[in-house]
PDB file of C-alpha atoms in Angstrom:
ATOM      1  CA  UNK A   1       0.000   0.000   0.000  1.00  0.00           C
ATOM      2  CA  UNK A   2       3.020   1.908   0.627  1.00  0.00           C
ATOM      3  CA  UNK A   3       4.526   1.876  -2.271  1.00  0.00           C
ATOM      4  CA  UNK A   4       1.368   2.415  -4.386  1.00  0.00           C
ATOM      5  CA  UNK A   5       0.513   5.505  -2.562  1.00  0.00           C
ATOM      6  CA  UNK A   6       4.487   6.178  -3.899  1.00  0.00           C
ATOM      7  CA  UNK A   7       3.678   5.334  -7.516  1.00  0.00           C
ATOM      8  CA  UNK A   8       0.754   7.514  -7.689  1.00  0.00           C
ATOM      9  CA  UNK A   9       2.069  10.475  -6.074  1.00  0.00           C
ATOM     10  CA  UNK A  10       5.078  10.481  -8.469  1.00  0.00           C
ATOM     11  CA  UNK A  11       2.482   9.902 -11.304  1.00  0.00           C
ATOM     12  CA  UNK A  12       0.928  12.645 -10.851  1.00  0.00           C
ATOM     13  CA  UNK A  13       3.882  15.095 -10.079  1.00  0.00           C
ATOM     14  CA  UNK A  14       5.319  13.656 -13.401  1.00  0.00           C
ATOM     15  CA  UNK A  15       2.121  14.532 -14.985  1.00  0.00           C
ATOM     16  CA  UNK A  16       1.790  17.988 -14.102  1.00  0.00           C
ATOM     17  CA  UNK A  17       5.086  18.738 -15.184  1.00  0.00           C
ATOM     18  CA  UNK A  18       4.533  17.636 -18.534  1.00  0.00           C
ATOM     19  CA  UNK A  19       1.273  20.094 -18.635  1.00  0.00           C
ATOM     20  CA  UNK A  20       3.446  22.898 -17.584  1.00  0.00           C
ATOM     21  CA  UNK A  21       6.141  21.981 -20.094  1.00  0.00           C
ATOM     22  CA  UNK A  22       3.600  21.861 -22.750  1.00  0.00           C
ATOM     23  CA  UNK A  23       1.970  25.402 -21.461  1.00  0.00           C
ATOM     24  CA  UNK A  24       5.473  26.450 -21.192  1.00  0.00           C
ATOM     25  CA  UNK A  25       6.079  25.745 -25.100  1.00  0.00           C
ATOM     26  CA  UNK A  26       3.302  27.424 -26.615  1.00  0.00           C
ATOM     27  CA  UNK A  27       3.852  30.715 -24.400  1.00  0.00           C
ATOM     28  CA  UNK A  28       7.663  30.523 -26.222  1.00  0.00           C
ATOM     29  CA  UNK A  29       6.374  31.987 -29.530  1.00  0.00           C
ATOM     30  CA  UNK A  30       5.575  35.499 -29.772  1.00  0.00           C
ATOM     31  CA  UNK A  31       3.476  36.169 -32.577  1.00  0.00           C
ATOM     32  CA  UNK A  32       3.130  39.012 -34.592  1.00  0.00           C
ATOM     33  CA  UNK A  33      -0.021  39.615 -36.932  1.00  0.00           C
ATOM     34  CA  UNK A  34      -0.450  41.628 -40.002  1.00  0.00           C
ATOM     35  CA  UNK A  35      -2.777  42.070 -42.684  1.00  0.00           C
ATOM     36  CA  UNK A  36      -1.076  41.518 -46.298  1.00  0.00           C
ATOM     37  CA  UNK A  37      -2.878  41.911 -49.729  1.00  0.00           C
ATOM     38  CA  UNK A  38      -5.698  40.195 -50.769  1.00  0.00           C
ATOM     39  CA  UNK A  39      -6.449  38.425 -53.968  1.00  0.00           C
ATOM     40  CA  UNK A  40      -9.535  37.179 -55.702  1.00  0.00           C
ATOM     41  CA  UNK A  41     -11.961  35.823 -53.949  1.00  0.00           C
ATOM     42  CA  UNK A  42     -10.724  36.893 -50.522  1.00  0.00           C
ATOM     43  CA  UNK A  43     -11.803  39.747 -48.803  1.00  0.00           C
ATOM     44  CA  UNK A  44      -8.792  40.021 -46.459  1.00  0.00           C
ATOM     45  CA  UNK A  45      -5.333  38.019 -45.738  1.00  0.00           C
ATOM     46  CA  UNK A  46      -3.907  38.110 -42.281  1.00  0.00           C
ATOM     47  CA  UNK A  47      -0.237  36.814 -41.576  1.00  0.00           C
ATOM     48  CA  UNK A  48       1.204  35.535 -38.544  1.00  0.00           C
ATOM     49  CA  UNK A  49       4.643  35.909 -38.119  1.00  0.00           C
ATOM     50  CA  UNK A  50       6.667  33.747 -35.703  1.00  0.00           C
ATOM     51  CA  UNK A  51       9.432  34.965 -33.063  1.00  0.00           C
ATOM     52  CA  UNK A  52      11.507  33.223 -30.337  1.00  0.00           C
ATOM     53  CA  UNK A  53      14.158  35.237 -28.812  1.00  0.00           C
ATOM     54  CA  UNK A  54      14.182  37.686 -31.165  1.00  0.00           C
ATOM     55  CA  UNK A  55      14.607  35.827 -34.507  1.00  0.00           C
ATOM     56  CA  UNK A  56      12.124  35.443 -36.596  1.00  0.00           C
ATOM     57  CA  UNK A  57      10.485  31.937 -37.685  1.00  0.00           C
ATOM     58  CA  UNK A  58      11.203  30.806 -41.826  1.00  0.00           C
ATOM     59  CA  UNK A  59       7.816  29.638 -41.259  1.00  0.00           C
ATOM     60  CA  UNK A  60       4.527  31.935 -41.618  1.00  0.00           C
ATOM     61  CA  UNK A  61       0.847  31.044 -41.620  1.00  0.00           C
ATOM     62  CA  UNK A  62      -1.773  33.449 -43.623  1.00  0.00           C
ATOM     63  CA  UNK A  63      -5.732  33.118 -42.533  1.00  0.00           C
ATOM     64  CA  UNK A  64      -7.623  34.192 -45.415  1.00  0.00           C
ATOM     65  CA  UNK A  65     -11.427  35.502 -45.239  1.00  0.00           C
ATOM     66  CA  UNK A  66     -14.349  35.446 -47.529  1.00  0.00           C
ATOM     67  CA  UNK A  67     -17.455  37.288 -46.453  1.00  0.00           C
ATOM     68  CA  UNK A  68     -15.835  38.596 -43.805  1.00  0.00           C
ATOM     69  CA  UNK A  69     -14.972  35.177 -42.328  1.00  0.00           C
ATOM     70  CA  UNK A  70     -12.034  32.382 -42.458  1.00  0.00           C
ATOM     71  CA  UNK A  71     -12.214  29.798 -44.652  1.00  0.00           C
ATOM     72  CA  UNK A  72      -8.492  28.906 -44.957  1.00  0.00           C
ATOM     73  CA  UNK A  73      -5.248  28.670 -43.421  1.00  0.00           C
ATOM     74  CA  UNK A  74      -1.983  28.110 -45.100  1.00  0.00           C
ATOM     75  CA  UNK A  75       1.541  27.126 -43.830  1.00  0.00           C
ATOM     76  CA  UNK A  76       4.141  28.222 -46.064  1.00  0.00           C
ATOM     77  CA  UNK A  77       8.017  28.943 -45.879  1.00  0.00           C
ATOM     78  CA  UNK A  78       9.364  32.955 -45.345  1.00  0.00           C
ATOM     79  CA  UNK A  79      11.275  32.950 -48.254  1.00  0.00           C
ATOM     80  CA  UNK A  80      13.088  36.399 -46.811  1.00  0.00           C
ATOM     81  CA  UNK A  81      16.445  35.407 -45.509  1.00  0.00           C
ATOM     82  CA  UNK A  82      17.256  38.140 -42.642  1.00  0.00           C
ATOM     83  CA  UNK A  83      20.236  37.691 -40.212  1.00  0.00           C
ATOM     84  CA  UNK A  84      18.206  37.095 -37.427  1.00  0.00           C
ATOM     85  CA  UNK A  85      16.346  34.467 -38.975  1.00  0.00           C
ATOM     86  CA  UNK A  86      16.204  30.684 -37.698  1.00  0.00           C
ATOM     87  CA  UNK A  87      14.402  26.996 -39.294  1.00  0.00           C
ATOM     88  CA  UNK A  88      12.297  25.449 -37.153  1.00  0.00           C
ATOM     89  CA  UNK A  89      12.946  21.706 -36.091  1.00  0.00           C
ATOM     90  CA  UNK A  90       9.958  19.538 -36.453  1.00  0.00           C
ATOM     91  CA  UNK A  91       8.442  20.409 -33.460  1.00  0.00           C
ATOM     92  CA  UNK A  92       8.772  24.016 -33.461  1.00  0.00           C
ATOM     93  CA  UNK A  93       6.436  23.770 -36.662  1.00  0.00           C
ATOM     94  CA  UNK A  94       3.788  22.165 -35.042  1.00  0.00           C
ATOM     95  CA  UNK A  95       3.838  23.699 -32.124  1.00  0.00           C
ATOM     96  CA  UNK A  96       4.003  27.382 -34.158  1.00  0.00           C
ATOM     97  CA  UNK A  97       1.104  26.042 -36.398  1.00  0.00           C
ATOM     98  CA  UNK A  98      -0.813  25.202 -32.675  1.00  0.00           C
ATOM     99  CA  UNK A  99      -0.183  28.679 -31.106  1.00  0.00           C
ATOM    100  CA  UNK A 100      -0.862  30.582 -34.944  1.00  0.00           C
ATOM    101  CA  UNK A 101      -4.763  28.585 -34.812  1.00  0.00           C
ATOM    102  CA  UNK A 102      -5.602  29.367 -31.047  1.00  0.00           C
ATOM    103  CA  UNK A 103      -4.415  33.532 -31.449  1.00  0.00           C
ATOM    104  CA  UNK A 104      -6.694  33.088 -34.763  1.00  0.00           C
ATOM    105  CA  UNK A 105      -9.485  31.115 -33.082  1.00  0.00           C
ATOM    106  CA  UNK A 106      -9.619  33.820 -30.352  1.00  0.00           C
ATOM    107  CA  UNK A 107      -9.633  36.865 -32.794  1.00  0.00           C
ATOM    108  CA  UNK A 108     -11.900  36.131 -35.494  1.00  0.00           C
ATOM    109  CA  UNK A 109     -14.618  34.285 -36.667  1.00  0.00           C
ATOM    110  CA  UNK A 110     -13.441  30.711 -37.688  1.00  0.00           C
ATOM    111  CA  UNK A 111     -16.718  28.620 -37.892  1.00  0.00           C
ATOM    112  CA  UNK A 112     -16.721  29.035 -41.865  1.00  0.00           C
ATOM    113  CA  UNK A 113     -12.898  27.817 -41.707  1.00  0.00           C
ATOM    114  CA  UNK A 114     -12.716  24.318 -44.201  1.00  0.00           C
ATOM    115  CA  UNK A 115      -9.021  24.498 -45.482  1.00  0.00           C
ATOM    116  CA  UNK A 116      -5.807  23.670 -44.166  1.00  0.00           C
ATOM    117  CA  UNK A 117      -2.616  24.280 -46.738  1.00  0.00           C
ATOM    118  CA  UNK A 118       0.760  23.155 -46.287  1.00  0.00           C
ATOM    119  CA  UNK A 119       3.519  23.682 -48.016  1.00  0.00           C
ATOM    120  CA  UNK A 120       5.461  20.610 -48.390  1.00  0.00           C
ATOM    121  CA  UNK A 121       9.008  22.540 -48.982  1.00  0.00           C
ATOM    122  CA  UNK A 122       8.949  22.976 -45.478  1.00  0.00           C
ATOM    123  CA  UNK A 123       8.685  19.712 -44.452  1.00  0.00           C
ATOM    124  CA  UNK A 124      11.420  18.196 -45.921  1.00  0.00           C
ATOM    125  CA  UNK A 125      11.582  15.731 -42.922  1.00  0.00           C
ATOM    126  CA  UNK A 126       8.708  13.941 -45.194  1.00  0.00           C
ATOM    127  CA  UNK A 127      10.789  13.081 -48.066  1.00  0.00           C
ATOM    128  CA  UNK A 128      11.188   9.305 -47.119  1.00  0.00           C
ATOM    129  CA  UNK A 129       7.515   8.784 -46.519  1.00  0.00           C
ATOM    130  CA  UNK A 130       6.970   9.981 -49.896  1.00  0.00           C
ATOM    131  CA  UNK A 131       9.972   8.307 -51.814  1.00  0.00           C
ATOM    132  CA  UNK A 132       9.291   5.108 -50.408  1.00  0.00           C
ATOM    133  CA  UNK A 133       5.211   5.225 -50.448  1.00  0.00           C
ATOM    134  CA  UNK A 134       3.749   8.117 -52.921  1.00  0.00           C
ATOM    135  CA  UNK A 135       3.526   5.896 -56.597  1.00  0.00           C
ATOM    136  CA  UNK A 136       2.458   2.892 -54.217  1.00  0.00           C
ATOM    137  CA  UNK A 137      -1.790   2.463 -54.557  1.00  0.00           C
ATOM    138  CA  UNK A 138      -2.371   2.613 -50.471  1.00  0.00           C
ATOM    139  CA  UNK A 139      -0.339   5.772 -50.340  1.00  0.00           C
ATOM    140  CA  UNK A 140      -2.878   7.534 -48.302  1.00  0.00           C
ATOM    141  CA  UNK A 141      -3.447   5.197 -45.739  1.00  0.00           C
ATOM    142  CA  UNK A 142       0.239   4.738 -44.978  1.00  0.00           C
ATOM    143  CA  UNK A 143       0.131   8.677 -45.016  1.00  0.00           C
ATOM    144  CA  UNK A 144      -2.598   8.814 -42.498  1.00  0.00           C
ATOM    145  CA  UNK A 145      -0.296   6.653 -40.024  1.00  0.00           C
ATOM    146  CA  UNK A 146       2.796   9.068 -40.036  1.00  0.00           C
ATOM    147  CA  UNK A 147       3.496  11.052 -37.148  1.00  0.00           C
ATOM    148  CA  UNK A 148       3.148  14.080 -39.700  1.00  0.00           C
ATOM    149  CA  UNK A 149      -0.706  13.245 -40.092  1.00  0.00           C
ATOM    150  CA  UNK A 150      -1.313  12.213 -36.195  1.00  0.00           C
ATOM    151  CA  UNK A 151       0.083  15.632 -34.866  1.00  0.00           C
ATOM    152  CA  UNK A 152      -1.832  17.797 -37.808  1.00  0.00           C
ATOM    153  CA  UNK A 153      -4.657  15.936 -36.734  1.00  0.00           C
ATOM    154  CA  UNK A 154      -4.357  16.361 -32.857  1.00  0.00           C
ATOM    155  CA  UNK A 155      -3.304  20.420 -33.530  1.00  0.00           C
ATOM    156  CA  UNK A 156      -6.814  20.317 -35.603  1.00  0.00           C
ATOM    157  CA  UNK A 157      -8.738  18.302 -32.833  1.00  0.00           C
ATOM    158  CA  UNK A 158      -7.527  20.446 -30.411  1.00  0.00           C
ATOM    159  CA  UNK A 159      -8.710  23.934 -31.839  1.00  0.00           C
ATOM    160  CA  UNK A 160     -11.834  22.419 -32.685  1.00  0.00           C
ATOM    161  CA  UNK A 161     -11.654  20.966 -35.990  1.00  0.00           C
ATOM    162  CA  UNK A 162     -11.598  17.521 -37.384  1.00  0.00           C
ATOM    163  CA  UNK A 163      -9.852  16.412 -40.505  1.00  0.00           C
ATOM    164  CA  UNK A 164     -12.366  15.095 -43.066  1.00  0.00           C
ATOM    165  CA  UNK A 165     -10.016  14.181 -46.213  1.00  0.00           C
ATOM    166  CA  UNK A 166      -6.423  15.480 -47.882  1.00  0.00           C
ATOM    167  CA  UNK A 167      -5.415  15.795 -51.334  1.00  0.00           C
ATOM    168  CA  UNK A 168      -2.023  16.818 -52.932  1.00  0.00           C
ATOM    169  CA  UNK A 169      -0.974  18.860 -55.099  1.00  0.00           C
ATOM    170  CA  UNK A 170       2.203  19.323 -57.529  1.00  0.00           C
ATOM    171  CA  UNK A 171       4.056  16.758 -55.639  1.00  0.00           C
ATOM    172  CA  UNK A 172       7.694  16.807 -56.786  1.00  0.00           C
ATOM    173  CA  UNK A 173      10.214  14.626 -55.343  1.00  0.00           C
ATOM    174  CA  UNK A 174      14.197  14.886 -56.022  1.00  0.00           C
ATOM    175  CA  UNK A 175      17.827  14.651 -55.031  1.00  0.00           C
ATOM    176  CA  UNK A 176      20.097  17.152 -55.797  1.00  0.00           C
ATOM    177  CA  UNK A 177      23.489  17.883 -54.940  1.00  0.00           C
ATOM    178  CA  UNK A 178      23.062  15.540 -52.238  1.00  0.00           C
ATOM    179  CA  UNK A 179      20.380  17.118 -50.516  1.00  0.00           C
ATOM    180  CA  UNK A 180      16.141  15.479 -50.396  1.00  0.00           C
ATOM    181  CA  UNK A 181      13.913  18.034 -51.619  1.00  0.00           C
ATOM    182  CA  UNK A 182       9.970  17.849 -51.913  1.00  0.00           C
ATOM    183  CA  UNK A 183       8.143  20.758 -53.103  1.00  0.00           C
ATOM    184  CA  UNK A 184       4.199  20.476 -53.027  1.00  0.00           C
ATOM    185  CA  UNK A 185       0.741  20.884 -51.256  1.00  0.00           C
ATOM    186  CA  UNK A 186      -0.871  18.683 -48.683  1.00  0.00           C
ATOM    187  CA  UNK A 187      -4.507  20.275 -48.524  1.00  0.00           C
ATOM    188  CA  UNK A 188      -6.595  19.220 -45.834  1.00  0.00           C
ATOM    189  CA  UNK A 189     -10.391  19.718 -45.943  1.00  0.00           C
ATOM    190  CA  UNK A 190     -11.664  20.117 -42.374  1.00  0.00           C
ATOM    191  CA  UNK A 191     -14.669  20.716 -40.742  1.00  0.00           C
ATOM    192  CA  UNK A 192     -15.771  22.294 -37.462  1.00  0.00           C
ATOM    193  CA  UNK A 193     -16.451  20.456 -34.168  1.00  0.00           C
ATOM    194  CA  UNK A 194     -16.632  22.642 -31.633  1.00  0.00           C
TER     195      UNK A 194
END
């Protein structure tokens, strides 16, 4: 009984660390929003730019509104090389793609939102999966098992959406100079279940 009562108590003290490690890493980002110019159909474009001690993120997210509401969101590379820029690891991404959908979810109106973009040049950490599964006919359901899919899926589930299917687009897969690059679209239709 002893030693139970020991096992739970550090369960739960390991537990609540972890929470405030995870609350920790999405108060690490300071985010800076902007409106940038809007094309055809959209009404209005808003950027979110990402910043941890002082350099800024090569990754940006735009929200972009029709009717006065969001329909999509799109994760795409910042293609402007400044000194005090850095590239996210893996889990910076996700965890700047959480923090850039809860600031959005608490500023605007997000109940008409149906699209999530991504750029695949940014996620060059996919270039196996897709070498090894894309011309293959179950492609989609060994996509759907990564841990790419599972942690777009639980950033989605946690603001309130669910993903209902994916397409891509342009997929383009190569080796030069020694380096894996994919270049591309994943485009995830969602829907809302708050």
């Amino acid at each position: 009984m002893k030693y139970l009562k020991y096992i739970m108590c550090t369960f739960f003290i390991l537990l609540s660390t972890n929470c405030k490690n995870e609350a920790l890493s999405k108060k690490e980002w300071t985010i800076r929003v902007s409106s940038v110019p809007a094309r055809y159909p959209y009404s209005k474009v808003i950027k979110c730019d990402g910043y941890k001690n002082k350099k800024i993120c090569m990754m940006q997210t735009y929200a972009s509104f029709f009717k006065g509401k969001i329909v999509s969101f799109v994760i795409t590379r910042n293609y402007k090389e400044q000194n005090n820029t850095f590239y996210p690891t893996y889990d910076e991404k996700i965890s700047f793609l959480d923090t850039s959908l809860c600031i959005i979810n608490k500023e605007y109106q997000t109940d008409h939102f149906n699209q999530l973009m991504i750029n695949l040049d940014l996620w060059q950490e996919l270039y196996n999966i897709f070498t090894e599964y894309y011309d293959s006919n179950n492609f989609k359901h060994k996509f759907k098992s990564t841990k790419f899919y599972k942690d777009i899926s639980f950033v989605l589930n946690e603001n309130g959406y669910k993903i209902k299917c994916f397409t891509f687009d342009d997929i383009y897969i190569q080796e030069y100079n020694k380096q894996k690059i994919i270049t591309g679209c994943c485009t995830f239709d969602i829907i809302n279940h708050k």
